[in-house]
Coordinates of C-alpha atoms in Angstrom, one line a residue:
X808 CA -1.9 21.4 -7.4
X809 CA -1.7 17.8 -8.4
X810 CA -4.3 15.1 -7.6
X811 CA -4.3 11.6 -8.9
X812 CA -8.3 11.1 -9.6
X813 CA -10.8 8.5 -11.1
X814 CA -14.1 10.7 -13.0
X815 CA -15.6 7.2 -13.1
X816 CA -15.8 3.7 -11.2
X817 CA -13.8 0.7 -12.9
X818 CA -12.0 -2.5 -12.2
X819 CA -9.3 -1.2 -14.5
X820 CA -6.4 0.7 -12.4
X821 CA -5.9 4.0 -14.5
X822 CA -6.0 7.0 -12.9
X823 CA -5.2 10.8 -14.1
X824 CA -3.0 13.4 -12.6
X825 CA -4.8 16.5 -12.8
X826 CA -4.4 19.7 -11.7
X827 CA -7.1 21.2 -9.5
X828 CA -7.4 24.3 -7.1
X829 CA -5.6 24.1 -3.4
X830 CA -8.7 23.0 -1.3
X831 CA -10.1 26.0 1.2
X832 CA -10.1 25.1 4.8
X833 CA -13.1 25.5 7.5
X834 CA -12.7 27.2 10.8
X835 CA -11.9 23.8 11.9
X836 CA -9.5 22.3 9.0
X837 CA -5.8 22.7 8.7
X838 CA -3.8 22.3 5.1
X839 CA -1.9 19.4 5.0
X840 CA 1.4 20.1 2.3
X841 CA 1.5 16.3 1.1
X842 CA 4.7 14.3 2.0
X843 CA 3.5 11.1 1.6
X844 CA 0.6 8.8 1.2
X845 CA -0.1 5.4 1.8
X846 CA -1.7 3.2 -0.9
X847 CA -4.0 -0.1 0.2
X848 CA -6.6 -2.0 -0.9
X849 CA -9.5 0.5 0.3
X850 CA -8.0 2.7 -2.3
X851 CA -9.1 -0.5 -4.8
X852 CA -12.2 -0.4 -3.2
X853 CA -13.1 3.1 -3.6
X854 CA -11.9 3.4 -7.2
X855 CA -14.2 0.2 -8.4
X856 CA -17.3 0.9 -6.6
X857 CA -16.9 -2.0 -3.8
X858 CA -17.6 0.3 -0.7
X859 CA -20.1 2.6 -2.3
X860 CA -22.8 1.7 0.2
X861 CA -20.8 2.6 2.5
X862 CA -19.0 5.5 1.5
X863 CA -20.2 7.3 -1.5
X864 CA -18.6 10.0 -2.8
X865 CA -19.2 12.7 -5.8
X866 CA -17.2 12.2 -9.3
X867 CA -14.4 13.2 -9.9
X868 CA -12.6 11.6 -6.6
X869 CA -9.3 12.3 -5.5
X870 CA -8.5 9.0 -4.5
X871 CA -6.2 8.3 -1.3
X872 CA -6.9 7.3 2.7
X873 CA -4.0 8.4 4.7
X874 CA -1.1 10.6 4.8
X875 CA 1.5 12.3 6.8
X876 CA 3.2 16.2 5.2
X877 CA 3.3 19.6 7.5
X878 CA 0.6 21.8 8.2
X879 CA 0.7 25.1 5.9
X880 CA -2.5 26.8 7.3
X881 CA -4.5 26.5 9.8
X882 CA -8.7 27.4 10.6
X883 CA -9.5 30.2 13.1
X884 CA -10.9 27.7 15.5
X885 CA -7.7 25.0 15.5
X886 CA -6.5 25.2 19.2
X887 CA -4.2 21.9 19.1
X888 CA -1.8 22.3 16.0
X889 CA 0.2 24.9 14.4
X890 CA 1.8 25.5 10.9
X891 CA 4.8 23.9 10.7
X892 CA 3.8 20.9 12.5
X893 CA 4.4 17.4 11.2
X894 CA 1.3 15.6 11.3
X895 CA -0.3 12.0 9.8
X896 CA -3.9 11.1 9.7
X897 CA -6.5 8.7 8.3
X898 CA -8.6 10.6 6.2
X899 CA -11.6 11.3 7.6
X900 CA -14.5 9.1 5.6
X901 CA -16.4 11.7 4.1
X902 CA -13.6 13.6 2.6
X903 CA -10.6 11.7 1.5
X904 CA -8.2 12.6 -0.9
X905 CA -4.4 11.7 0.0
X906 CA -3.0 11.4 -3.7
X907 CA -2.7 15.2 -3.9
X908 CA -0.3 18.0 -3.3
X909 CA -2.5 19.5 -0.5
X910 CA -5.3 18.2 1.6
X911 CA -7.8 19.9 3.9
X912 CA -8.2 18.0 6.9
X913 CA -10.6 18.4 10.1
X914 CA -8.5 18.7 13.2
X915 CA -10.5 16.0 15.2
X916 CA -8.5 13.2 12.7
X917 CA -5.2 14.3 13.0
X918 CA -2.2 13.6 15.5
X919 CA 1.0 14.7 15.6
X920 CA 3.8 12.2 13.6
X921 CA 5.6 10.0 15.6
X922 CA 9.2 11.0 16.9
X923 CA 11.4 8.5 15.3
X924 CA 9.6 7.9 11.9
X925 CA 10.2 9.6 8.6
X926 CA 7.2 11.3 6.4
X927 CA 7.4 7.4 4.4
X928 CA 7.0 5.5 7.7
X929 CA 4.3 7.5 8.9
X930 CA 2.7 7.4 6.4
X931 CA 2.5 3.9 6.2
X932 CA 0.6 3.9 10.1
X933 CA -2.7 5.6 10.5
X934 CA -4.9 2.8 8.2
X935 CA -3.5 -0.4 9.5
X936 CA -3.1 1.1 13.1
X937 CA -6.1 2.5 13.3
X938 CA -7.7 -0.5 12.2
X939 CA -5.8 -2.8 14.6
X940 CA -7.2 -0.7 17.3
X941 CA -10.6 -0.1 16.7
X942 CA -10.7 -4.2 16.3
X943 CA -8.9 -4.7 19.2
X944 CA -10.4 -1.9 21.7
X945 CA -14.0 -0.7 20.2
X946 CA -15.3 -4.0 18.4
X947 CA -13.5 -7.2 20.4
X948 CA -12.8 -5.4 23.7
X949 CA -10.3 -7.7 24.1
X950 CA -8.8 -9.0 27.2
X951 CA -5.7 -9.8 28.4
X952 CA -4.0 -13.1 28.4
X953 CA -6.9 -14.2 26.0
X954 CA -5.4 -15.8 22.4
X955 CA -5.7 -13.6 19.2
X956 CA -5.1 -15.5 15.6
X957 CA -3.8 -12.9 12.8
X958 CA -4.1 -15.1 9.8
X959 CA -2.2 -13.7 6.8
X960 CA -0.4 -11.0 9.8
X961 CA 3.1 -10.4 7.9
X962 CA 1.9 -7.6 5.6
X963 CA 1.8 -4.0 6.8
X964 CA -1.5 -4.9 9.4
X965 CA -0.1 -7.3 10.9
X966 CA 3.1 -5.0 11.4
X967 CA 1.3 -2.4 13.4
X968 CA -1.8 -5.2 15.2
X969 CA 0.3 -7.4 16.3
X970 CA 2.7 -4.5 18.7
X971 CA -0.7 -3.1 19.9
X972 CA -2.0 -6.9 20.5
X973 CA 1.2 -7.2 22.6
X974 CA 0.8 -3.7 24.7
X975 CA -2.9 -5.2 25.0
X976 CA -1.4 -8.2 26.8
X977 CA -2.9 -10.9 24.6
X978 CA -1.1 -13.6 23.4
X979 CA -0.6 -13.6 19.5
X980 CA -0.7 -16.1 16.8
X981 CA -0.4 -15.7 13.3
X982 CA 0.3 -17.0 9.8
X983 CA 2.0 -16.1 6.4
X984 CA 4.9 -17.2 4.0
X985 CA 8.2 -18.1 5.8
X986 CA 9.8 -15.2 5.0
X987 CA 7.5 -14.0 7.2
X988 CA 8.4 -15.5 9.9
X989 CA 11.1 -13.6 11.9
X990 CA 9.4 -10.2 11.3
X991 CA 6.8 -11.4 12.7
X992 CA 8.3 -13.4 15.8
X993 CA 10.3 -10.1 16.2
X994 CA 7.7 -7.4 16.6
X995 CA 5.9 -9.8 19.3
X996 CA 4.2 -12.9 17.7
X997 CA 4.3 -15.8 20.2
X998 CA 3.6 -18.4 17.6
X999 CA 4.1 -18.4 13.7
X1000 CA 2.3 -21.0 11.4
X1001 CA 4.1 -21.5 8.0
X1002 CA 0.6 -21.5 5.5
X1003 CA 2.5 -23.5 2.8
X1004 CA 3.4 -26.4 5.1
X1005 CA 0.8 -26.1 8.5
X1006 CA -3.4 -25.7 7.7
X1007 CA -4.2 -22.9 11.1
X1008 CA -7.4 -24.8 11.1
X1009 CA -5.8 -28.6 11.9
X1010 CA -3.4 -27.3 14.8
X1011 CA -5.4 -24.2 16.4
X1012 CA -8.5 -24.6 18.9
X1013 CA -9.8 -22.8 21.9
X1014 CA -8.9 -19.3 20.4
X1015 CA -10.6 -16.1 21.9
X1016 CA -10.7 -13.9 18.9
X1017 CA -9.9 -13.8 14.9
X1018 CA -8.9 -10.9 13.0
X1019 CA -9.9 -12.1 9.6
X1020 CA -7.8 -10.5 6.9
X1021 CA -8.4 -12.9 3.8
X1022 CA -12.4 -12.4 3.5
X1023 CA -15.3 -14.8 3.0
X1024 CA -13.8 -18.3 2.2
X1025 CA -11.9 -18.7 5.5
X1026 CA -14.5 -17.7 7.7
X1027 CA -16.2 -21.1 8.6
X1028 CA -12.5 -22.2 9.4
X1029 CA -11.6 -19.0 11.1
X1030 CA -14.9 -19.9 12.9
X1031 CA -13.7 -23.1 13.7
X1032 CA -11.1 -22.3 15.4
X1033 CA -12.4 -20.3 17.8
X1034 CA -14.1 -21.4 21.5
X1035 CA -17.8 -21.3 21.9
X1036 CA -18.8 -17.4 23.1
X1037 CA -15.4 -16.7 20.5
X1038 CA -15.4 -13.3 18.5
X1039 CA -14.3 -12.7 14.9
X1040 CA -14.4 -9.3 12.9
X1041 CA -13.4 -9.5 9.3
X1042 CA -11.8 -6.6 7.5
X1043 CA -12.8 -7.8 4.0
X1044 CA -15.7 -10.7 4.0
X1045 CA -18.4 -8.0 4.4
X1046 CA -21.1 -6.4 6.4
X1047 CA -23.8 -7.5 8.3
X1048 CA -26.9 -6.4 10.0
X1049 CA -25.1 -5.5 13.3
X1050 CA -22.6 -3.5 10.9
X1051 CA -25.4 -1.3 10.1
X1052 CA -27.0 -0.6 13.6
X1053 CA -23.0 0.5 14.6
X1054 CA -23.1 2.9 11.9
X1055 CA -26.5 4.0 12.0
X1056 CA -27.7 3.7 8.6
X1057 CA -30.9 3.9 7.2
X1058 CA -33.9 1.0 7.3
X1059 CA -33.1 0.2 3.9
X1060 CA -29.9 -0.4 4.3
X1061 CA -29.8 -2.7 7.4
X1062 CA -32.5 -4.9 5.7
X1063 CA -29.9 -4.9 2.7
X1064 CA -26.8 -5.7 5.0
X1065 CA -28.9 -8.2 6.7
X1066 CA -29.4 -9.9 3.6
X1067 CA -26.0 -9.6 2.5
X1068 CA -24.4 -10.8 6.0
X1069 CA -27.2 -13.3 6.6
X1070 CA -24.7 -16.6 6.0
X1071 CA -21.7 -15.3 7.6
X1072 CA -24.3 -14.4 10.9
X1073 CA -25.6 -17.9 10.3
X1074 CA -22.5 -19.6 10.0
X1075 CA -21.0 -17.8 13.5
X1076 CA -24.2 -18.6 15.1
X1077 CA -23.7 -22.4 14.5
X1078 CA -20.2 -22.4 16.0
X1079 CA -21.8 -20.6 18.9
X1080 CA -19.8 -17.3 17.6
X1081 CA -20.0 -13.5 17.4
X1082 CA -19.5 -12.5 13.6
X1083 CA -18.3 -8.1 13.1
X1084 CA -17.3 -6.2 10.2
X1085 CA -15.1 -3.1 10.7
X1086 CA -14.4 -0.7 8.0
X1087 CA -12.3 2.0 9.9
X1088 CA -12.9 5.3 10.8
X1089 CA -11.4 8.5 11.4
X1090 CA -9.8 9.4 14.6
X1091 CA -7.3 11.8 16.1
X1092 CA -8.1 10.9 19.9
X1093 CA -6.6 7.3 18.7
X1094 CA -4.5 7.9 16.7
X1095 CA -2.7 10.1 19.4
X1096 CA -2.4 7.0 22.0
X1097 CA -1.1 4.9 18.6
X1098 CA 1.4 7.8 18.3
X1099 CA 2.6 7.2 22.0
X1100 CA 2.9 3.7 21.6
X1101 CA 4.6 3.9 18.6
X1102 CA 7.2 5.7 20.6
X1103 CA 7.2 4.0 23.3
X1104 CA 7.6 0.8 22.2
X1105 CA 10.0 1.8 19.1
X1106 CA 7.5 0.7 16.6
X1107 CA 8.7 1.0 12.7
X1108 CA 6.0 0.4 9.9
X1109 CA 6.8 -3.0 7.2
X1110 CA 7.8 -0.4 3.9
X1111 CA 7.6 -3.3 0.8
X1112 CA 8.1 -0.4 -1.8
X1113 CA 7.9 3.2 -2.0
X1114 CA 7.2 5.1 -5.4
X1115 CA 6.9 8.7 -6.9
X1116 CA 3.5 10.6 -6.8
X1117 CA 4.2 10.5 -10.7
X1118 CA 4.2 6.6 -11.0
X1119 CA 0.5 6.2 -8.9
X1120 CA -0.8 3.8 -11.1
X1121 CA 2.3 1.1 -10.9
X1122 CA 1.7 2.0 -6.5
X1123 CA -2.2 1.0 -7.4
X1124 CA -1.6 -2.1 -9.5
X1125 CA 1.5 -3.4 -6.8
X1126 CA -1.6 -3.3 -4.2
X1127 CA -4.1 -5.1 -6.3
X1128 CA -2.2 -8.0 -6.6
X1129 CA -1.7 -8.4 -2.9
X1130 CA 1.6 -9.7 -2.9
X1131 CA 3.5 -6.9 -1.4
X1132 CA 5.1 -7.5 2.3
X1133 CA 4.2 -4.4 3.8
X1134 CA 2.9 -0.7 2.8
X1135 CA 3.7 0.7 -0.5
X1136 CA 3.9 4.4 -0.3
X1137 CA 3.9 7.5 -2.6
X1138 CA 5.9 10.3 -2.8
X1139 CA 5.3 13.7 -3.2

């Protein structure tokens, strides 16, 4: 088969198509036939080095987080899918691999697709979804009727956080370009701030929670915002000591995260503020009750551009710049 692959760590988007063996399944893996794959910036990440502490992983990678295709095999112990079935997933951390033919995955990290959405719109869900709710549910434990800011929410996060903020009952704010605006204000958003004309930190106050999405130099104003007792958890300005306990990595590691989140913990602790970092895992138990609400609630993934597995690298470099309005996807 076909795997797009880096055989070494670099800031310069170029990676090869190779051909490699059809991964072997466990007792509890299926193989995943490849319809599609998502392409985001944790796939710039992983190919430079960035997340290396926190996921390491042996050279040459098959790069590539989430996917949706049909199962062609299944382990002996796989009681809850079948071949045939359609199926998306994030990855599970350890093992990812996406930008291939075929992929190998543990049952435990895989739901069935929703209903309504093609092989392209799912997947364009597990990442984003996945990471809306683990912010929302396991790291904020947000409540309802409490105000959520989104800043930068018209990409393809904010297409899938700000539905599940909605189903969560909290009321949502968030900003972007105004072309922006009536995608968001349609999947839910109760109040849209235009960044070109509108600073978020001179007409917000009193917020509950921040879902940071632009990294370190907005989080003493994304701070700012928020009341006394207010939580933030950053997707991008980095980890922190507390990151470390959650994930239960070694001494040497939360002294090093300590050191590295020491000013964003300081800075939270001044505005009387909780400070998180979430870097999202896999999980098929969640990503089943994303798949109902999807469904439920009609939900359709932001698509900015969708290429062919052949054309990975222009997919890669269209993320890197961070200018696209919504998933870009490959197809296999």
């Amino acid at each position: 088969m076909r795997a797009a692959q880096i055989r070494k760590y670099s800031k310069k988007i170029q990676v090869e198509l190779n051909d490699v063996s059809i991964p072997q399944i466990n007792s509890r893996e299926v193989l995943v036939k490849v319809k599609a794959a998502g392409v985001n910036p944790l796939d710039i990440l992983n190919m430079n080095g960035s997340v290396r502490l926190i996921a390491d992983y042996a050279l040459p990678l098959t790069l590539g987080n989430e996917l949706s295709g049909t199962i062609e095999a299944i382990g002996d112990d796989v009681l809850n899918f079948k071949v045939g079935d359609p199926v998306y997933t994030r990855l599970p951390l350890a093992k990812i691999g996406a930008f291939a033919e075929y992929a190998a995955v543990n049952e435990d990290a895989l739901s069935i697709m929703p209903e309504h959405l093609s092989f392209i719109e799912a997947a364009a869900v597990p990442l984003t979804a996945l990471t809306a709710y683990q912010a929302l549910h396991d790291v904020l434990a947000a409540q309802p009727n409490k105000k959520l800011f989104i800043p930068g929410g018209t990409g393809g996060f904010g297409a899938m956080a700000i539905p599940i903020a909605k189903s969560m009952g909290l009321h949502v704010i968030t900003s972007g370009s105004e072309r922006g605006r009536s995608r968001a204000m349609s999947i839910g958003a109760d109040q849209f701030i235009n960044y070109k004309t509108e600073n978020y930190a001179d007409v917000l106050s009193n917020i509950d929670y921040v879902i940071d999405t632009l990294g370190a130099n907005e989080i003493k104003a994304e701070l700012g915002i928020l009341k006394p007792q207010g939580k933030l958890v950053s997707l991008k300005a980095g980890p922190n000591y507390r990151f470390a306990v959650d994930y239960d990595f070694p001494m040497w590691k939360k002294a090093l995260f300590g050191l590295v989140g020491a000013r964003l913990d300081s800075l939270a602790r001044k505005y009387q503020n909780e400070y998180r970092f979430l870097f999202v895992q896999e999980s098929g138990s969640q990503l089943q009750k994303i798949t109902t609400l999807v469904e439920n609630e009609n939900i359709k993934p932001s698509i900015d551009t969708t290429y062919s597995f052949e054309d990975i690298n222009k997919a890669l470099i269209k993320v890197s710049t961070g200018h696209s309005q919504g998933k870009v996807i490959v197809t296999f």
